[in-house]
Coordinates of C-alpha atoms in Angstrom, one line a residue:
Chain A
X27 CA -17.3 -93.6 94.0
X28 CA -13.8 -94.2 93.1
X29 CA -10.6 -92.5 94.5
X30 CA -9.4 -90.2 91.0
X31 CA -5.1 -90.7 90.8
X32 CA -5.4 -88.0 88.6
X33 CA -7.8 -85.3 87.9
X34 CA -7.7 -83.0 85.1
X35 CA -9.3 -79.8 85.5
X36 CA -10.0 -77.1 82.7
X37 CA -6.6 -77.5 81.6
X38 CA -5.8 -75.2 78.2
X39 CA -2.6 -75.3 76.0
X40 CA -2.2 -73.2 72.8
X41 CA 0.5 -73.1 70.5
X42 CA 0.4 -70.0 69.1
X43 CA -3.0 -69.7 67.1
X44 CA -3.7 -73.6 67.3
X45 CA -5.6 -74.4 70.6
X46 CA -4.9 -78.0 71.4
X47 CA -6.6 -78.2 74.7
X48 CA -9.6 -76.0 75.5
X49 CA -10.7 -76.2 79.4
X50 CA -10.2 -80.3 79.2
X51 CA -11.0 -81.7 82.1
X52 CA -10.7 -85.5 83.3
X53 CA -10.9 -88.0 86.2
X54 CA -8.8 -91.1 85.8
X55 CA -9.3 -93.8 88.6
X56 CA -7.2 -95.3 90.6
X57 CA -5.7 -98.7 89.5
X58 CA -7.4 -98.5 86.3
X59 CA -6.6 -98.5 82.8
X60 CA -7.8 -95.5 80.8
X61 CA -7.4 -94.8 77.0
X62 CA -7.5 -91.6 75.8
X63 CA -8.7 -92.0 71.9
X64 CA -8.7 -89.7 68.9
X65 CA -7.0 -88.7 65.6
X66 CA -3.6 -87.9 65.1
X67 CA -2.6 -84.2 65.7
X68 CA -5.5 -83.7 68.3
X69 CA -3.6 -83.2 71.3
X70 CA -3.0 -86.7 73.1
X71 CA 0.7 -86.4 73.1
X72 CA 0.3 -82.9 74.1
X73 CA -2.3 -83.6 76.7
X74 CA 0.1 -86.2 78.3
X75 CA 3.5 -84.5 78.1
X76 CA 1.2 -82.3 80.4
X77 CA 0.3 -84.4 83.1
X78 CA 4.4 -85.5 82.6
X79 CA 4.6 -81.5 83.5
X80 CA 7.2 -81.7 79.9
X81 CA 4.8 -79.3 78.4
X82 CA 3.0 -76.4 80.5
X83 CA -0.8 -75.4 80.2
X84 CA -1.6 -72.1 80.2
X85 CA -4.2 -72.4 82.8
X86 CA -6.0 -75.2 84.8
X87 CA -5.4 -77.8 87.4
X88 CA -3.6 -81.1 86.9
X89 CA -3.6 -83.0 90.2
X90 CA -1.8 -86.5 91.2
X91 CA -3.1 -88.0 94.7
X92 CA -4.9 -84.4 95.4
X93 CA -2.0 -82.4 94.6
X94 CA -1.3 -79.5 92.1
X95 CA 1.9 -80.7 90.5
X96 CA 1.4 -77.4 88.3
X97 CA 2.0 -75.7 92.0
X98 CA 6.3 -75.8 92.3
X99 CA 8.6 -77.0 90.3
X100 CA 9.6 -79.6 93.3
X101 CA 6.1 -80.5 93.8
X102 CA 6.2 -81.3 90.2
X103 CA 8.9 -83.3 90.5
X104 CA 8.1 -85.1 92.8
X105 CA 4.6 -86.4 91.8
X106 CA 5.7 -87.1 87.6
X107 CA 8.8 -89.1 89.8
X108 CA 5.8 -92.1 89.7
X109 CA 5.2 -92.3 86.4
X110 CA 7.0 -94.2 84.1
X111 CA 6.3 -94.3 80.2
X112 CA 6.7 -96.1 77.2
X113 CA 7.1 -93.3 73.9
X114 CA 5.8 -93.7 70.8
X115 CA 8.9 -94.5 69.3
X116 CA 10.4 -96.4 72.4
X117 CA 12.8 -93.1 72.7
X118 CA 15.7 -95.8 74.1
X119 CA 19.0 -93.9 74.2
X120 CA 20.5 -95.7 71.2
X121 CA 24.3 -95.3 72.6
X122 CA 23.8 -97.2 75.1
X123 CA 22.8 -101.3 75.4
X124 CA 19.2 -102.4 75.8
X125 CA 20.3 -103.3 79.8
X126 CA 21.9 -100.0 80.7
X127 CA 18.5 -98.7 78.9
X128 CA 16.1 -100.3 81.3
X129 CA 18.4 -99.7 83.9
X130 CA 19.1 -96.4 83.2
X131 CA 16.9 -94.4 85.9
X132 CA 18.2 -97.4 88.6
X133 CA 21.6 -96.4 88.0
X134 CA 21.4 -92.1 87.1
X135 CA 18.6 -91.6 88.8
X136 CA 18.6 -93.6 92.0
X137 CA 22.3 -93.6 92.2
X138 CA 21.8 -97.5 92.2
X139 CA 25.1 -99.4 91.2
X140 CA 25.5 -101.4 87.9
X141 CA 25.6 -104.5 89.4
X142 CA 22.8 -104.0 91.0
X143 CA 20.4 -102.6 88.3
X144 CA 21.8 -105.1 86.0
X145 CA 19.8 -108.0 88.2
X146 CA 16.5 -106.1 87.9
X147 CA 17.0 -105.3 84.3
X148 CA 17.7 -108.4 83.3
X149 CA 14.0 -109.4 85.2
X150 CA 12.6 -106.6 83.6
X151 CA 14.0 -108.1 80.1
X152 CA 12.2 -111.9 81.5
X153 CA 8.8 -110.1 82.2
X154 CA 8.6 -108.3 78.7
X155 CA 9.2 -111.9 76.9
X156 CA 13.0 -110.7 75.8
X157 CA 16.1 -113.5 75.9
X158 CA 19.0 -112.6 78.4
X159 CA 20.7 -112.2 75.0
X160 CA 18.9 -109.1 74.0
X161 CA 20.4 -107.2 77.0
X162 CA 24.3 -106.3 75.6
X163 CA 22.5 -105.7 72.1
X164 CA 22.3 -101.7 71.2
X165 CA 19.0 -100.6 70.4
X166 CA 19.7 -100.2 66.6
X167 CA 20.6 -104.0 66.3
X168 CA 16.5 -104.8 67.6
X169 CA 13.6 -104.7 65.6
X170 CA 10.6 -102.2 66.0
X171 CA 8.6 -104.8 68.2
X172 CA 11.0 -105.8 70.9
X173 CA 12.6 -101.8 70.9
X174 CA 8.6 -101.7 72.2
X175 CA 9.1 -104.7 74.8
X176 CA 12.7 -102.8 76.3
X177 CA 11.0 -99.2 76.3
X178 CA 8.1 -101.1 78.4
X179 CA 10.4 -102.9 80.6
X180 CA 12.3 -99.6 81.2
X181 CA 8.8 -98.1 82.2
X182 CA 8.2 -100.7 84.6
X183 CA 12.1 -101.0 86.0
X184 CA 11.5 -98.8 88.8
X185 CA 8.0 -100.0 89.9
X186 CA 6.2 -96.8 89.2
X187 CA 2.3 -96.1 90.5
X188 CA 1.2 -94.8 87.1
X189 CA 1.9 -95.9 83.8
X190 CA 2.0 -93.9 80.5
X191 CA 1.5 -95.1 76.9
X192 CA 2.3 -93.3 73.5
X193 CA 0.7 -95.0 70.9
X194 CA 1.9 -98.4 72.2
X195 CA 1.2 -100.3 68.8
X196 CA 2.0 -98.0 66.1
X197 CA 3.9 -99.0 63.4
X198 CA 3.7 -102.5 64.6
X199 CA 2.1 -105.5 62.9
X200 CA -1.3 -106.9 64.4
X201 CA 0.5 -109.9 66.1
X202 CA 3.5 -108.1 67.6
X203 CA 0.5 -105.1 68.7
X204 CA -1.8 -108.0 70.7
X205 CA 1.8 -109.5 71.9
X206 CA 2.4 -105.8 73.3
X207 CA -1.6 -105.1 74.7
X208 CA -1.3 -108.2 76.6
X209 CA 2.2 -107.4 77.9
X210 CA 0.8 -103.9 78.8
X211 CA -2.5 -105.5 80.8
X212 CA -0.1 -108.2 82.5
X213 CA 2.9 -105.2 83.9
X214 CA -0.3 -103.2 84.7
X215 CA -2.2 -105.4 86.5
X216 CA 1.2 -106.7 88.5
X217 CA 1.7 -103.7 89.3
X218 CA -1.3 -102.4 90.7
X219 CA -0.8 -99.3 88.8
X220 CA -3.0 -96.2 87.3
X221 CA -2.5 -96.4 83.9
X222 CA -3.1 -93.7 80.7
X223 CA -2.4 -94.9 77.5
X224 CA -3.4 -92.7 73.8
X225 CA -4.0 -94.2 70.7
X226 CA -5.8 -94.3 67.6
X227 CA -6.0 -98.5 67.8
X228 CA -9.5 -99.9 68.4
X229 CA -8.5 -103.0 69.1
X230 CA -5.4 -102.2 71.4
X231 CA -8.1 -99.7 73.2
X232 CA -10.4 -102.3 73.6
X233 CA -7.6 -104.7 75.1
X234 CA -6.1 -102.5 77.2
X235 CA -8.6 -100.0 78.5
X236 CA -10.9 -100.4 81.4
X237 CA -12.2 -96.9 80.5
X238 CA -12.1 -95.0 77.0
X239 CA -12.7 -91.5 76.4
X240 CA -12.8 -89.5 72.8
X241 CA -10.7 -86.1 72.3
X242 CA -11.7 -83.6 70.2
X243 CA -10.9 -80.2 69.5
X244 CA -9.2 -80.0 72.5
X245 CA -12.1 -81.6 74.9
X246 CA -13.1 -85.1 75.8
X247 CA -16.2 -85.5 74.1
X248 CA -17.2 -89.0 75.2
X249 CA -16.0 -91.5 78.1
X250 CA -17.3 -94.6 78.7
X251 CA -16.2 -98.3 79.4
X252 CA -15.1 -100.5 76.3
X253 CA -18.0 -102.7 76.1
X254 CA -20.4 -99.2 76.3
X255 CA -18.5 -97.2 73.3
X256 CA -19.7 -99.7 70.4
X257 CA -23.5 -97.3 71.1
X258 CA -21.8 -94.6 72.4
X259 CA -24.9 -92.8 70.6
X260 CA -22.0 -89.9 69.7
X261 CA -21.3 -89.3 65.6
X262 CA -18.2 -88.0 66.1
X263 CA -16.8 -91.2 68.2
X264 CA -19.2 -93.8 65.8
X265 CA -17.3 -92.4 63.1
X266 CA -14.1 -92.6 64.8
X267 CA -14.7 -96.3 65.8
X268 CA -15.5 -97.7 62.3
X269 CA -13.0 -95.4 61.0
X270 CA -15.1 -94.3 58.5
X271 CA -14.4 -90.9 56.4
X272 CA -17.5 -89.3 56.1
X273 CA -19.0 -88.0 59.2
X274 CA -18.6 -85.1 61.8
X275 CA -15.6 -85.8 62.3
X276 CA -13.5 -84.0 59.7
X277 CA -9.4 -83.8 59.5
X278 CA -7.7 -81.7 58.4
X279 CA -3.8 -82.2 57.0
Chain B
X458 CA 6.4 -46.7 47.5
X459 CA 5.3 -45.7 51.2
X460 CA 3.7 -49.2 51.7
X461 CA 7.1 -50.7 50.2
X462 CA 8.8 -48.8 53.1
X463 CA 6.7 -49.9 55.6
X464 CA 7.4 -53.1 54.5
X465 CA 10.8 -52.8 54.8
X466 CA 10.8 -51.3 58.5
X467 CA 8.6 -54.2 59.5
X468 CA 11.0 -56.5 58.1
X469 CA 13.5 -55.4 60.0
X470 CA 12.0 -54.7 62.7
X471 CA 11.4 -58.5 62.7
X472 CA 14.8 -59.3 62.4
X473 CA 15.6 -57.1 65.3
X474 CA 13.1 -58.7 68.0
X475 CA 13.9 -62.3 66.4
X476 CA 17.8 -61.3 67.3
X477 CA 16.6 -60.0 70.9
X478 CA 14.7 -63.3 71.5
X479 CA 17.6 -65.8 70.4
X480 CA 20.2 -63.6 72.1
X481 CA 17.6 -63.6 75.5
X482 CA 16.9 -67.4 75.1
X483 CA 20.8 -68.3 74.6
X484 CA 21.4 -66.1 78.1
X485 CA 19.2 -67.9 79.8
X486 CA 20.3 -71.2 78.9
X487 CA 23.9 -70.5 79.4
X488 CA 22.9 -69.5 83.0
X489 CA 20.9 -72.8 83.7
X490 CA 23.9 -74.5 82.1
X491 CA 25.9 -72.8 84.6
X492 CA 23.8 -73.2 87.6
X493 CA 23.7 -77.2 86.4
X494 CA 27.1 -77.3 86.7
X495 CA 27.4 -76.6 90.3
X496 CA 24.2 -78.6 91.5
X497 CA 23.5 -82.1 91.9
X498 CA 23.3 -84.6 90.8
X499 CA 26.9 -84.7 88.8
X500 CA 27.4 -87.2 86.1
X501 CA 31.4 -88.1 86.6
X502 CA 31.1 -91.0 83.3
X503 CA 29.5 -88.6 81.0
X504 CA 31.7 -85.6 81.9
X505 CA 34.9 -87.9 81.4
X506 CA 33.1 -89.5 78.4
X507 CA 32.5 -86.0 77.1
X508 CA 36.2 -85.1 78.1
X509 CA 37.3 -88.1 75.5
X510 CA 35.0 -86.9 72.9
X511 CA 36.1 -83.0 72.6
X512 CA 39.2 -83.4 73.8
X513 CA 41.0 -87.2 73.0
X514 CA 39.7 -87.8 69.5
X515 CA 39.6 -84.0 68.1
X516 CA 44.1 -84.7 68.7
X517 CA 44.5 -85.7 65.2
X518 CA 42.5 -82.5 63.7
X519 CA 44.1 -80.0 66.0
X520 CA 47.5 -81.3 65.4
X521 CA 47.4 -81.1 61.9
X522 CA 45.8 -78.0 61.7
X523 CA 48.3 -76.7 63.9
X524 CA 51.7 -78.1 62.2
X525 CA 50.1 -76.6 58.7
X526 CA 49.1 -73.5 59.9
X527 CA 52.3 -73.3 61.7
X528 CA 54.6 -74.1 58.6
X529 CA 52.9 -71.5 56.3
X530 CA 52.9 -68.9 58.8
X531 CA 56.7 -69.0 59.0
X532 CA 56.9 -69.2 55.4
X533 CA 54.8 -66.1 55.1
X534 CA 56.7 -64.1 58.4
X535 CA 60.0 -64.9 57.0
X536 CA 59.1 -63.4 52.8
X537 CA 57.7 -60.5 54.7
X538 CA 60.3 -59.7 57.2
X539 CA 63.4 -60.4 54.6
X540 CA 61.9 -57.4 52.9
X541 CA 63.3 -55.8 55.7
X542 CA 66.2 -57.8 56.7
X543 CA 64.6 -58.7 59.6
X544 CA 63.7 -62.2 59.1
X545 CA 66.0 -63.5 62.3
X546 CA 62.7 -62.4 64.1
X547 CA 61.2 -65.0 62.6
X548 CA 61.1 -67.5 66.0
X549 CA 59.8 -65.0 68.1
X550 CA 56.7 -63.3 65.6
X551 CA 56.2 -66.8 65.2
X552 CA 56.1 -67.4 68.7
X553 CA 53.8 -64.8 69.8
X554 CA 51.7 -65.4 66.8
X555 CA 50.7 -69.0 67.3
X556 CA 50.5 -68.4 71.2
X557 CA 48.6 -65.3 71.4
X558 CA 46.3 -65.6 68.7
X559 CA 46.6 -68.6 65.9
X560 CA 46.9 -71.4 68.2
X561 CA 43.5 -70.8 70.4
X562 CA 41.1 -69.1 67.5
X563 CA 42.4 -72.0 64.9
X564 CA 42.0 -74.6 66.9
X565 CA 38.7 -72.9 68.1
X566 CA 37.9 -73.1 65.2
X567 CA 38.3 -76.2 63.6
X568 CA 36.7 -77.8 67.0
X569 CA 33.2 -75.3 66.3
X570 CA 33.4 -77.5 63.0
X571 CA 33.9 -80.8 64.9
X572 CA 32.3 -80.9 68.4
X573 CA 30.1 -78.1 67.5
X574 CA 28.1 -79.6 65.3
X575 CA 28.9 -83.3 66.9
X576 CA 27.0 -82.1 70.1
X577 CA 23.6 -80.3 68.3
X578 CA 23.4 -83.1 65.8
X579 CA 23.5 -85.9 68.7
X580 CA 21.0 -83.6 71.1
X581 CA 19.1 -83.0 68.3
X582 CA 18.2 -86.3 67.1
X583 CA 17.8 -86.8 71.3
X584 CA 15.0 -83.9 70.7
X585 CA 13.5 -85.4 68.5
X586 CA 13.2 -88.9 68.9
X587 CA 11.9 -88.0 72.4
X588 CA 14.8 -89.1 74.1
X589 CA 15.0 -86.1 75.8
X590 CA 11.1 -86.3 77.2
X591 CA 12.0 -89.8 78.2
X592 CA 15.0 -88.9 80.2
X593 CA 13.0 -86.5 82.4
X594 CA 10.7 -89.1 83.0
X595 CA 13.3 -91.6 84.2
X596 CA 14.5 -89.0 87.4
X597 CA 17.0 -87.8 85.7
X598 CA 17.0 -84.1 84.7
X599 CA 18.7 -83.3 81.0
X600 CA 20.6 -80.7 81.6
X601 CA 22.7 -82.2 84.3
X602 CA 23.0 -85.3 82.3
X603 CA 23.5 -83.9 79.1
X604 CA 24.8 -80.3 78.7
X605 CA 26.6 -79.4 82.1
X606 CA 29.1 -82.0 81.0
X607 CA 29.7 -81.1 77.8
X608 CA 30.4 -77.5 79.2
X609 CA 32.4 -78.9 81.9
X610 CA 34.4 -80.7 79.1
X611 CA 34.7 -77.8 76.2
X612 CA 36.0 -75.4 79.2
X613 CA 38.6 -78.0 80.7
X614 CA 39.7 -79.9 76.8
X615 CA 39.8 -76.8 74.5
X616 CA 42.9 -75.0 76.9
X617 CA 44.7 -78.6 76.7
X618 CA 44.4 -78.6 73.0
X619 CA 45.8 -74.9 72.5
X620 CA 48.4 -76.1 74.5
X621 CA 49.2 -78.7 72.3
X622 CA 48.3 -76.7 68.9
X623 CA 51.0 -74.3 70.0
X624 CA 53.5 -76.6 70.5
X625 CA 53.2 -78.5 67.5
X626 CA 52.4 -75.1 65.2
X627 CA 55.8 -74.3 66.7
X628 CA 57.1 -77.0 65.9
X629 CA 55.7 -77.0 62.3
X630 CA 57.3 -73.2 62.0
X631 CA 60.6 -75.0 63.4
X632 CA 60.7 -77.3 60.7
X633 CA 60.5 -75.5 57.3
X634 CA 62.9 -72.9 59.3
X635 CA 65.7 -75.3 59.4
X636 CA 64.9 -77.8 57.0
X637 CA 63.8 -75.0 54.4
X638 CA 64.8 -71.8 55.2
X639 CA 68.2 -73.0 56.9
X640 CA 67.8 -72.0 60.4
X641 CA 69.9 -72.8 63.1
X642 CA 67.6 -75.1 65.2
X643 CA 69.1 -74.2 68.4
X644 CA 69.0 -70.7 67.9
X645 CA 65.6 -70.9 67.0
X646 CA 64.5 -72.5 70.4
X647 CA 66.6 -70.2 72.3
X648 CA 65.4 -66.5 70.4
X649 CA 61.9 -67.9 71.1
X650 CA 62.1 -69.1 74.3
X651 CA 64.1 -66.1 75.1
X652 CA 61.7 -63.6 74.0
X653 CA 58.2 -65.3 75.0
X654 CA 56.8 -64.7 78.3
X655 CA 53.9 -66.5 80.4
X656 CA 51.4 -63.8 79.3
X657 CA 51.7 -65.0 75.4
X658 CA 50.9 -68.1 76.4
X659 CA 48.4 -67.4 79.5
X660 CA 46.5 -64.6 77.4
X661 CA 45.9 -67.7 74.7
X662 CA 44.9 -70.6 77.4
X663 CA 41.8 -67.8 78.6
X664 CA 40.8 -67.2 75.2
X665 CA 40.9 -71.0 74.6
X666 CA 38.3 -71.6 77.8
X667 CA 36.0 -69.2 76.7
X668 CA 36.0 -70.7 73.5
X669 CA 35.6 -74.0 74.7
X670 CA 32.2 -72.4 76.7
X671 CA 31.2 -71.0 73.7
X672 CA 31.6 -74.0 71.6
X673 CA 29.6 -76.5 74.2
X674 CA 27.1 -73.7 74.8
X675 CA 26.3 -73.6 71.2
X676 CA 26.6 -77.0 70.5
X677 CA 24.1 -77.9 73.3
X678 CA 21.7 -75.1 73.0
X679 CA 20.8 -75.7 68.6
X680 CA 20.5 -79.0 69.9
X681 CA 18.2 -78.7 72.6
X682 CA 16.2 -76.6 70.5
X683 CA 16.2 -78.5 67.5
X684 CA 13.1 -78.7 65.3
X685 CA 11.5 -82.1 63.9
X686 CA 12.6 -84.6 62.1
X687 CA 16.0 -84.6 60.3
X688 CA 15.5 -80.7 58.2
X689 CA 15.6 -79.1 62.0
X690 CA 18.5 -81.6 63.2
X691 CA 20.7 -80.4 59.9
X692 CA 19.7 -76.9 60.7
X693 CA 20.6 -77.0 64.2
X694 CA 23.5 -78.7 63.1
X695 CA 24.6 -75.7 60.6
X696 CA 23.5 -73.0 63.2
X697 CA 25.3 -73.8 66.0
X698 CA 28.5 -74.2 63.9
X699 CA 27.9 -70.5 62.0
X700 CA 27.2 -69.2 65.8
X701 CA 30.5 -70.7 67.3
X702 CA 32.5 -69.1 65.2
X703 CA 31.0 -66.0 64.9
X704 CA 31.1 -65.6 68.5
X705 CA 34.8 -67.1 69.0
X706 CA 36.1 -64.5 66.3
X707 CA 34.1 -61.6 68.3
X708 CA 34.7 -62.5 71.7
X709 CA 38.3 -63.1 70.3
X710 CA 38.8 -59.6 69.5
X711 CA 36.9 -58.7 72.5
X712 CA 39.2 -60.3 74.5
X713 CA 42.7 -59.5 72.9
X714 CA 41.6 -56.0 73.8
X715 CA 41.3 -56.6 77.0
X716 CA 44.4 -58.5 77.6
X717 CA 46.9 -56.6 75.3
X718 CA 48.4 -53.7 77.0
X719 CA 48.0 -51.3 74.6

C-alpha cells in the first residue's frame, strides 16, 4: 500500500448553478506522477486551484501529508508553501526579466538576496535547457515554448515536494510538447517529488504520468496506470482517448 | 400593467442588492488593504516603485493641468469681481480657490484618469493571465505585494502633487495677472500670502490623502476583480475610473463640510 501525499475526499465546488466538482474524491501517491485527464471546461483547473487552496470547495476534505489544509488559513499556508506550479499560460510576471522570474519567490518570498537567487536561477535556467542569455530577456521577447521552460524552472527554483501542471503542452507544437514532457519527468524524478499534472494531451499523459485518471461531470470516473487505459473497458474514457466525437461522452459549448 | 410593475420593482430591487454587494465587497477589501499595510512581509522596491509610478511620472499631467486651470480661473475671478470693483481680490479668491478646493479635486482628478485606470488595467491583465494565482503559489501573498503598496503610495504621492498643483496653479493665476491683466507682481504675492492661512492649505493636503486612498483602492480593487480576457480588463479599467471620481467629488463635499467652519 502506498503512502497518499494527497488525498481528496468528497470534495464539491459549484459556481452558481454549474457543479464542477460533485463529492470527487482522490488518492495521489507519494513520489509519483499522476495526470488528471478530461475535456476542457470539466473542472481540472478548478479541481487544482483547490488543492492550491486559490479556490474553496464548498464541502469535503483535501489533505497534504495527513493534514486538512481546508482546516486554517495558516495550516493552508503552510502545506500549498510545497507546491510549486507551472500555469497554463506560464503566468511569468512579464515586467520583470526571465531571472528575477524564477527567482522571484527566492527573493520576495524567502527574503533571499539577489545575488544569491541569481546563482540558482541561472541553474534553474541550465536544468530547463535555456542559454545564460535568456535570463536578462523580458518574458515578451521569448517564444511560447521556452516562456514554458522559465515557468517550469520557476516551479522547481525552490525545490518544492509536489509539483503542479496546467496543461503543460498546450498551444505548443509536438516537438517543443515532448521537449517539455521529458523536461517535466527529468525535474520530477530529480526531485523526488509528488506530482499532478491536467491535460487533455494523450501523448504528454502517457509520457508523463505514472497514473491517469478520467474527470467527468465533476467525478473521476476511471484511474488506472498508462499502459492499463488503452482497455480501460470505460466508453466515456475510450472515446476520450481516440478523441473521437461520437460517444458518451458529449460537450457541450 | 400589474406584471409590468412588478417588473419594475424587481428590477430595482436588483439594482439595490447589486449596489449593497459591491459597496460590501469594496469595504472589505479596503480593510484587508489596510490590515496589509501594517503586516508583514513589506515590499520597500514595489512601494518606492509604485511611489515613482503615481507620483514622479503623473508631474507633467498635474502641472499642466494645474497652470491651465490656474490661468482661466483668474481670468474668470477677475471679469466677475470687476463687476463689482472688486477685482484687487483677485490673489486671494485665487488663493483659497486652488488651495482649498481646485488644486486637490483637479489633480484628483486627472490622476483617477491616469493611475486609476493604470493600476486595474495592470492587475487586471495580472487576473487574468493567472499571474495573480501564480504569485500565491510562489510564498508570496498578493495583496502585500501588489495593493498595500499602491495604497501606501496614492496616500503619500497624491498630497505631494497638490502641493505642487497649487503652487504652479498659482503661479499660472500669477501670470495672466501681470502679464495680462497688469498686476503688480509683488502685490500679488504679498495680498495672497497675506491673506492665506495654514488651514487653506492643510484642509486641501487631507482631502488630497483621502483621495489618493480612494484612487489606489479603486484602481486595485476593479483590478483584482477583473473578469476574463481583455472585455473584463477594459471594463475594470472604465469602472474603477467612473468610481474614483465619483467618490473623490462626494467624499470632497463630504469633507469640505466638515472642515469649513460654517
Amino acid at each position: 500500500m502506498e503512502n497518499s501525499k494527497i488525498s481528496i475526499r468528497d470534495v464539491s465546488k459549484s459556481f452558481g448553478t454549474k457543479k464542477v466538482l460533485q463529492k470527487l474524491s482522490l488518492e495521489v501517491p507519494e513520489g509519483k506522477s499522476f495526470v488528471i485527464l478530461g475535456p476542457s471546461g470539466v473542472g481540472k483547473s478548478i479541481l487544482l486551484k483547490t488543492m492550491l487552496g486559490i479556490v474553496t470547495p464548498e464541502q469535503g476534505v483535501i489533505e497534504i501529508d495527513g493534514v486538512n489544509i481546508l482546516s486554517s488559513r495558516k495550516t493552508r499556508i503552510d502545506k500549498t508553501n510545497q507546491i510549486g506550479m507551472l500555469f497554463q499560460g506560464a503566468a511569468l510576471f512579464d515586467s520583470f526579466k526571465v531571472w528575477e522570474n524564477i527567482a522571484f519567490r527566492l527573493i520576495q518570498g524567502e527574503g533571499q538576496s539577489r545575488k544569491q537567487a541569481r546563482i540558482r536561477a541561472d541553474e534553474c535556467l541550465a536544468q530547463v535547457g535555456l542559454t545564460p542569455d535568456v535570463a536578462n530577456a523580458y518574458p515578451s521577447e521569448i517564444s511560447g515554448g521556452m516562456q514554458k521552460r522559465v515557468g517550469l524552472a520557476r516551479a522547481i527554483a525552490a525545490k518544492p515536494k509536489i509539483l503542479f501542471f496546467d496543461e503543460p503542452t498546450t498551444g505548443l507544437d509536438p516537438i517543443m510538447a515532448d521537449i517539455i514532457n521529458t523536461l517535466i519527468k527529468e525535474q520530477v524524478s530529480a526531485l523526488g517529488a509528488t506530482a499532478i499534472s491536467i491535460t487533455h494531451d494523450m501523448a504528454s499523459a502517457k509520457k508523463i504520468g505514472d497514473r491517469l485518471a478520467m474527470l467527468h461531470q465533476g467525478q473521476i470516473i476511471w484511474q488506472g496506470s498508462a499502459d492499463e487505459i488503452d482497455h480501460s473497458g470505460n466508453g466515456i474514457v475510450d472515446q476520450f482517448i481516440n478523441g473521437r466525437a461520437e460517444g458518451p461522452l458529449v460537450l457541450t459549448s | 400593467m400589474i406584471f409590468n410593475s412588478i417588473n419594475i420593482f424587481a428590477i430595482i430591487g436588483r439594482i439595490f442588492i447589486n449596489f449593497l454587494r459591491t459597496v460590501g465587497n469594496v469595504s472589505i477589501f479596503a480593510v484587508n488593504s489596510v490590515l496589509s499595510i501594517f503586516s508583514p512581509p513589506f515590499y520597500g522596491r514595489a512601494i518606492l516603485s509604485s511611489l515613482y509610478q503615481i507620483g514622479f511620472t503623473s508631474l507633467p499631467v498635474i502641472g499642466l493641468t494645474a497652470i491651465f486651470t490656474g490661468a482661466a480661473l483668474a481670468l474668470n475671478i477677475y471679469d466677475g469681481s470687476i463687476r463689482f470693483n472688486a477685482e484687487a481680490f483677485l490673489p486671494q479668491i485665487l488663493g483659497v480657490s486652488i488651495t482649498r478646493e481646485l488644486g486637490p479635486v483637479m489633480a484628483a482628478l486627472m490622476l483617477a484618469g491616469r493611475s486609476a485606470s493604470a493600476m486595474a488595467a495592470e492587475i487586471g491583465t495580472m487576473r487574468v493571465t493567472e499571474q495573480i494565482d501564480a504569485m500565491s503559489t510562489l510564498k508570496v501573498k498578493p495583496f502585500n505585494y501588489l495593493i498595500a503598496p499602491r495604497i501606501i503610495a496614492g496616500v503619500i504621492a497624491m498630497p505631494l502633487l497638490v502641493l505642487i498643483a497649487d503652487i504652479i496653479g498659482i503661479y499660472g493665476g500669477w501670470l495672466v495677472a501681470v502679464y495680462g491683466l497688469d498686476f503688480s507682481g509683488t502685490i500679488f504675492i504679498r495680498n495672497l500670502s497675506d491673506f492665506l492661512v495654514m488651514r487653506d492649505i492643510t484642509s486641501g493636503l487631507i482631502k488630497a490623502g483621502v483621495f489618493g486612498f480612494i484612487i489606489s483602492l479603486m484602481g486595485c480593487y476593479y483590478g483584482f476583480h477583473s473578469g476574463g480576457g481583455a472585455r473584463g480588463v477594459g471594463d475594470a479599467t472604465r469602472t474603477a475610473v467612473v468610481a474614483a471620481a465619483v467618490l473623490i467629488l462626494a467624499s470632497n463635499y463630504l469633507m469640505t463640510s466638515l472642515l469649513v467652519k460654517v
